mmCIF file of C-alpha atoms in Angstrom:
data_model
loop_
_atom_site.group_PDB
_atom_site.id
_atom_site.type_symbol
_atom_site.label_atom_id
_atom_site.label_comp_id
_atom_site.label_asym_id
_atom_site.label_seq_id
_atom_site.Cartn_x
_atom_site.Cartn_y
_atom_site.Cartn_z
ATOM 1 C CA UNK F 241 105.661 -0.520 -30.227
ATOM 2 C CA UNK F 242 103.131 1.304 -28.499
ATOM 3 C CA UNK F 243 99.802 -0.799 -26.989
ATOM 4 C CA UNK F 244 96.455 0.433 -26.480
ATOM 5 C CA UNK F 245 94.307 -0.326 -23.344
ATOM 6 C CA UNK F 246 91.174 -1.149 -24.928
ATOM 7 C CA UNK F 247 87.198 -1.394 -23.122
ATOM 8 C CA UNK F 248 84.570 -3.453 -24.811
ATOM 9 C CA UNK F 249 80.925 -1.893 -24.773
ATOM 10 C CA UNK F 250 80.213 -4.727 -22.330
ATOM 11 C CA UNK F 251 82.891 -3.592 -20.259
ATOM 12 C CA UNK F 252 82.041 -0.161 -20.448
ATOM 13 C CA UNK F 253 78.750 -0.757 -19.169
ATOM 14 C CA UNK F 254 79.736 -2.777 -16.154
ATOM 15 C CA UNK F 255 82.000 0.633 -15.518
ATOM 16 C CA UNK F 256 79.485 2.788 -15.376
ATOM 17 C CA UNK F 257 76.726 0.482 -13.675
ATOM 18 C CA UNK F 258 73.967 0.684 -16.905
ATOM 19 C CA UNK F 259 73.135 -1.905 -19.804
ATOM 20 C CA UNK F 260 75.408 -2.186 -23.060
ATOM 21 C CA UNK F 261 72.253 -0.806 -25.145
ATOM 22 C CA UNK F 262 72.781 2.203 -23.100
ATOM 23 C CA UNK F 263 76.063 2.519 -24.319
ATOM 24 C CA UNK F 264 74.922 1.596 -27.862
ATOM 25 C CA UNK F 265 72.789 4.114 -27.877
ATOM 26 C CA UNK F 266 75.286 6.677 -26.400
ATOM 27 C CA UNK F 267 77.541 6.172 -29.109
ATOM 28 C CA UNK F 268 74.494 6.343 -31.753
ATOM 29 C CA UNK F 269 73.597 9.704 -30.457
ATOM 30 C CA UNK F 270 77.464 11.007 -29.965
ATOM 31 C CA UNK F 271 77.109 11.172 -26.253
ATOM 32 C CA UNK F 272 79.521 8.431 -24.889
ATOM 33 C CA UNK F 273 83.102 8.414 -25.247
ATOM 34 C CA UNK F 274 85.121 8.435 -28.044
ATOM 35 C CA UNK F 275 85.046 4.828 -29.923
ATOM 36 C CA UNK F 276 85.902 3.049 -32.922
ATOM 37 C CA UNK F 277 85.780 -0.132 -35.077
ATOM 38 C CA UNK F 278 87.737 -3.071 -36.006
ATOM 39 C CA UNK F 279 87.025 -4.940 -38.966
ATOM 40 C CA UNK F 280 84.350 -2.563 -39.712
ATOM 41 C CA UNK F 281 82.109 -4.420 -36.588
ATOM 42 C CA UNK F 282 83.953 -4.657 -33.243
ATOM 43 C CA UNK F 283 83.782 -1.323 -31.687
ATOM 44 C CA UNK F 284 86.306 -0.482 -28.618
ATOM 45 C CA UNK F 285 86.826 2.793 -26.551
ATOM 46 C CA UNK F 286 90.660 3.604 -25.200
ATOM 47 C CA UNK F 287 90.444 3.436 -21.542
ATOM 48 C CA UNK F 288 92.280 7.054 -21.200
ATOM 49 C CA UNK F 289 88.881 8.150 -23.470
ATOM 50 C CA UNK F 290 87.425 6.383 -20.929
ATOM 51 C CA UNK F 291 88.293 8.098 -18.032
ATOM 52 C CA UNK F 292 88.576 11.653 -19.636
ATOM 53 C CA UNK F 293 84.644 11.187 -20.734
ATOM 54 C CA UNK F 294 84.018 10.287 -17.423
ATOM 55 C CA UNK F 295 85.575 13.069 -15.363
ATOM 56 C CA UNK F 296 83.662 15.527 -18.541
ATOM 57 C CA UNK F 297 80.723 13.756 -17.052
ATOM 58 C CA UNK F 298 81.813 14.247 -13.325
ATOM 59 C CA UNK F 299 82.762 17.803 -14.071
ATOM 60 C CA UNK F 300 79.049 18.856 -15.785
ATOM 61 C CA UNK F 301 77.396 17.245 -12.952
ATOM 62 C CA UNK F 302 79.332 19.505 -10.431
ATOM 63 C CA UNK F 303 80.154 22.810 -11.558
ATOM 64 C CA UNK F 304 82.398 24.845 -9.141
#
């Protein structure tokens, strides 16, 4: 069986050093990583979404 490694939008936050209604509204606006829900409420990003968002990020911001 194959396991996920899953980030909470707290988590994500503390990872990238802002607020969780930062990363609220990232995901409202389709800016943040890739996400979704369980039970229809709980909301969780895979950490390999994670990091690929992040190096997109790292990659915009320094263009060779």
């Amino acid at each position: 069986m194959k396991t996920l490694d899953l980030i909470t939008t707290e988590e994500l936050a503390e990872m990238c050093h802002v607020q969780p209604n930062t990363v609220r509204y990232w995901r409202h606006v389709n800016q943040g990583p890739k996400h979704f829900k369980v039970g229809g409420k709980r909301v969780f990003y895979r950490r390999e979404d994670v990091e690929d968002w992040l190096l997109d990020q790292y990659a915009e911001a320094n263009p060779t």
